[in-house]
Amino acid sequence: IMIKMFSISTKKNLYWLEYFQKEFFREFLNLCKTDFKKMPTNLVFNVIQSCKTFKKKALMKRCFSNLDLKKLYLFSNNTFISYKLINHLISKISKVCFWNFLDLKEINLSELFILIAMGFQLKSFNDTSTEFNLKKHKLLEILKNIINKFFKSI
């Protein structure tokens, strides 16, 4: 538990709160991979929504190489690229979405839950399809939709 006296200066208070919120959010997302992996996805979503932070869109380009973007593009356009080749990029897409690089209004709630489960909690494809009661081909279709929305927003 952290207790801090608030001074009259609100500028200092806002800086401290923003810093604490960003650090909490970062640590929470890191723990989603390990300790919070079994936490229900809707609970993780609620915590993430309460910790909204804002980043500059220019920083997003550091997350993906040109090769990464090409793989995602080919996967989303129904070419013969396997999901296994883009699996590691789902966590990057999740970070980009939830760190407010992208507008989340385009992504529906079920897609956000899938991004949380696969991107932050690192649940396997099979575990995610089981948790959300989806057939594997439907989950692939949803991932392709998410990636298409990702490309529209960048």
Coordinates of N, CA and C in Angstrom, one line a residue, residues 2-80:
M2 N 0.5 2.2 -0.8 CA 1.3 3.4 -0.9 C 0.4 4.6 -0.5
I3 N 1.0 5.4 0.5 CA 0.2 6.5 1.0 C 1.1 7.7 0.7
K4 N 0.5 8.8 0.1 CA 1.2 10.0 -0.2 C 0.3 11.2 0.1
M5 N 0.9 12.1 0.8 CA 0.2 13.4 1.1 C 0.1 14.2 -0.1
F6 N -1.1 14.7 -0.4 CA -1.3 15.6 -1.5 C -1.0 17.0 -1.1
S7 N -0.2 17.7 -1.8 CA 0.1 19.1 -1.5 C -0.9 20.0 -2.3
I8 N -0.8 21.2 -2.1 CA -1.7 22.2 -2.7 C -1.5 22.2 -4.2
S9 N -0.3 22.0 -4.6 CA 0.1 22.1 -6.0 C -0.5 20.9 -6.8
T10 N -1.5 21.1 -7.6 CA -2.1 20.0 -8.4 C -1.3 19.5 -9.5
K11 N -0.3 20.3 -10.0 CA 0.5 19.9 -11.1 C 1.4 18.7 -10.6
K12 N 1.9 18.8 -9.4 CA 2.7 17.7 -8.9 C 1.9 16.5 -8.7
N13 N 0.7 16.7 -8.2 CA -0.2 15.5 -7.9 C -0.5 14.8 -9.2
L14 N -0.8 15.5 -10.3 CA -1.1 14.9 -11.6 C 0.1 14.1 -12.1
Y15 N 1.3 14.7 -12.0 CA 2.4 14.0 -12.5 C 2.6 12.7 -11.7
W16 N 2.5 12.7 -10.4 CA 2.6 11.5 -9.6 C 1.6 10.5 -10.0
L17 N 0.4 10.9 -10.1 CA -0.7 10.0 -10.5 C -0.5 9.4 -11.8
E18 N -0.1 10.2 -12.8 CA 0.1 9.7 -14.1 C 1.3 8.7 -14.1
Y19 N 2.4 9.0 -13.4 CA 3.5 8.1 -13.3 C 3.1 6.8 -12.7
F20 N 2.4 6.8 -11.6 CA 2.0 5.6 -10.9 C 1.0 4.8 -11.8
Q21 N 0.1 5.5 -12.5 CA -0.8 4.7 -13.4 C -0.1 4.0 -14.5
K22 N 0.9 4.7 -15.1 CA 1.7 4.1 -16.2 C 2.5 2.9 -15.7
E23 N 3.1 3.0 -14.5 CA 3.9 1.9 -14.0 C 3.0 0.8 -13.6
F24 N 1.9 1.1 -13.0 CA 1.0 0.0 -12.6 C 0.5 -0.8 -13.8
F25 N 0.1 0.0 -14.9 CA -0.3 -0.6 -16.1 C 0.7 -1.5 -16.8
R26 N 2.0 -1.0 -16.8 CA 3.1 -1.8 -17.4 C 3.3 -3.1 -16.6
E27 N 3.3 -3.0 -15.3 CA 3.6 -4.1 -14.4 C 2.4 -5.1 -14.5
F28 N 1.2 -4.6 -14.6 CA 0.0 -5.5 -14.7 C 0.1 -6.3 -16.0
L29 N 0.4 -5.6 -17.1 CA 0.5 -6.3 -18.4 C 1.7 -7.3 -18.4
N30 N 2.8 -7.0 -17.7 CA 3.8 -8.0 -17.6 C 3.4 -9.2 -16.8
L31 N 2.6 -9.0 -15.8 CA 2.2 -10.1 -14.9 C 1.1 -10.9 -15.6
C32 N 0.4 -10.4 -16.6 CA -0.6 -11.1 -17.3 C 0.0 -12.4 -18.0
K33 N 1.3 -12.3 -18.3 CA 2.0 -13.4 -19.0 C 2.2 -14.6 -18.0
T34 N 2.3 -14.2 -16.7 CA 2.8 -15.2 -15.8 C 1.7 -15.5 -14.7
D35 N 1.7 -14.6 -13.7 CA 0.9 -14.8 -12.5 C -0.6 -14.7 -12.8
F36 N -1.0 -13.8 -13.7 CA -2.4 -13.5 -14.0 C -2.9 -14.2 -15.3
K37 N -2.1 -15.2 -15.7 CA -2.5 -15.9 -17.0 C -3.9 -16.6 -16.8
K38 N -4.2 -17.1 -15.7 CA -5.4 -17.9 -15.5 C -6.6 -16.9 -15.1
M39 N -6.3 -15.6 -15.0 CA -7.3 -14.7 -14.6 C -8.4 -14.6 -15.7
P40 N -9.6 -14.5 -15.4 CA -10.6 -14.4 -16.5 C -10.3 -13.1 -17.4
T41 N -10.5 -13.3 -18.7 CA -10.2 -12.3 -19.6 C -11.0 -11.0 -19.4
N42 N -12.3 -11.2 -19.0 CA -13.1 -10.0 -18.8 C -12.6 -9.1 -17.6
L43 N -12.0 -9.8 -16.6 CA -11.4 -9.1 -15.4 C -10.2 -8.3 -15.9
V44 N -9.3 -8.9 -16.7 CA -8.2 -8.3 -17.2 C -8.6 -7.1 -18.0
F45 N -9.6 -7.2 -18.8 CA -10.1 -6.1 -19.6 C -10.6 -4.9 -18.8
N46 N -11.3 -5.2 -17.7 CA -11.7 -4.2 -16.8 C -10.6 -3.4 -16.2
V47 N -9.5 -4.1 -15.8 CA -8.4 -3.4 -15.2 C -7.7 -2.6 -16.3
I48 N -7.5 -3.1 -17.5 CA -6.9 -2.3 -18.5 C -7.7 -1.1 -18.9
Q49 N -9.0 -1.2 -18.9 CA -9.9 0.0 -19.2 C -9.8 1.1 -18.1
S50 N -9.5 0.7 -16.9 CA -9.4 1.7 -15.8 C -8.0 2.3 -15.8
C51 N -7.1 1.8 -16.6 CA -5.7 2.4 -16.6 C -5.4 3.0 -18.0
K52 N -6.3 3.7 -18.6 CA -6.0 4.2 -19.9 C -4.8 5.2 -19.9
T53 N -3.9 5.0 -20.7 CA -2.7 5.9 -20.9 C -2.7 6.3 -22.4
F54 N -1.9 7.3 -22.6 CA -1.8 7.8 -24.0 C -0.4 7.9 -24.4
K55 N -0.1 7.4 -25.6 CA 1.2 7.4 -26.2 C 1.1 8.1 -27.5
K56 N 2.3 8.5 -28.0 CA 2.3 9.1 -29.3 C 2.3 8.1 -30.4
K57 N 1.5 8.3 -31.5 CA 1.4 7.3 -32.5 C 2.7 7.1 -33.2
A58 N 3.6 8.1 -33.2 CA 4.9 7.9 -33.9 C 5.7 6.8 -33.3
L59 N 5.5 6.6 -32.0 CA 6.3 5.5 -31.4 C 5.9 4.1 -31.8
M60 N 4.7 4.0 -32.3 CA 4.1 2.7 -32.7 C 5.0 2.1 -33.8
K61 N 5.6 2.8 -34.7 CA 6.4 2.3 -35.8 C 7.6 1.6 -35.3
R62 N 8.0 1.8 -34.0 CA 9.2 1.1 -33.5 C 8.8 -0.4 -33.2
C63 N 7.5 -0.7 -33.0 CA 7.1 -2.0 -32.6 C 7.2 -3.0 -33.7
F64 N 7.1 -2.6 -35.0 CA 7.0 -3.6 -36.1 C 8.1 -3.3 -37.1
S65 N 8.7 -4.3 -37.6 CA 9.6 -4.2 -38.7 C 8.8 -4.3 -40.0
N66 N 9.4 -3.9 -41.1 CA 8.8 -4.0 -42.4 C 8.4 -5.5 -42.7
L67 N 9.2 -6.4 -42.3 CA 8.9 -7.8 -42.5 C 7.7 -8.3 -41.7
D68 N 7.6 -7.8 -40.4 CA 6.4 -8.1 -39.6 C 5.2 -7.6 -40.2
L69 N 5.2 -6.4 -40.7 CA 4.0 -5.8 -41.4 C 3.6 -6.6 -42.6
K70 N 4.6 -7.0 -43.4 CA 4.4 -7.8 -44.6 C 3.7 -9.1 -44.2
K71 N 4.2 -9.8 -43.2 CA 3.6 -11.1 -42.7 C 2.2 -10.9 -42.3
L72 N 1.9 -9.8 -41.6 CA 0.6 -9.6 -41.1 C -0.4 -9.3 -42.3
Y73 N 0.1 -8.5 -43.2 CA -0.7 -8.2 -44.4 C -1.0 -9.4 -45.2
L74 N 0.0 -10.3 -45.4 CA -0.3 -11.5 -46.2 C -1.2 -12.4 -45.4
F75 N -1.1 -12.5 -44.1 CA -2.0 -13.4 -43.3 C -3.4 -12.9 -43.4
S76 N -3.6 -11.6 -43.3 CA -5.0 -11.0 -43.2 C -5.7 -11.0 -44.6
N77 N -4.9 -11.2 -45.7 CA -5.5 -11.2 -47.0 C -5.6 -12.6 -47.6
N78 N -5.8 -13.6 -46.6 CA -6.1 -15.0 -47.0 C -5.0 -15.6 -48.0
T79 N -3.8 -15.2 -47.8 CA -2.8 -15.9 -48.6 C -2.4 -17.2 -47.8
F80 N -1.4 -17.9 -48.3 CA -1.0 -19.1 -47.7 C 0.0 -19.0 -46.6

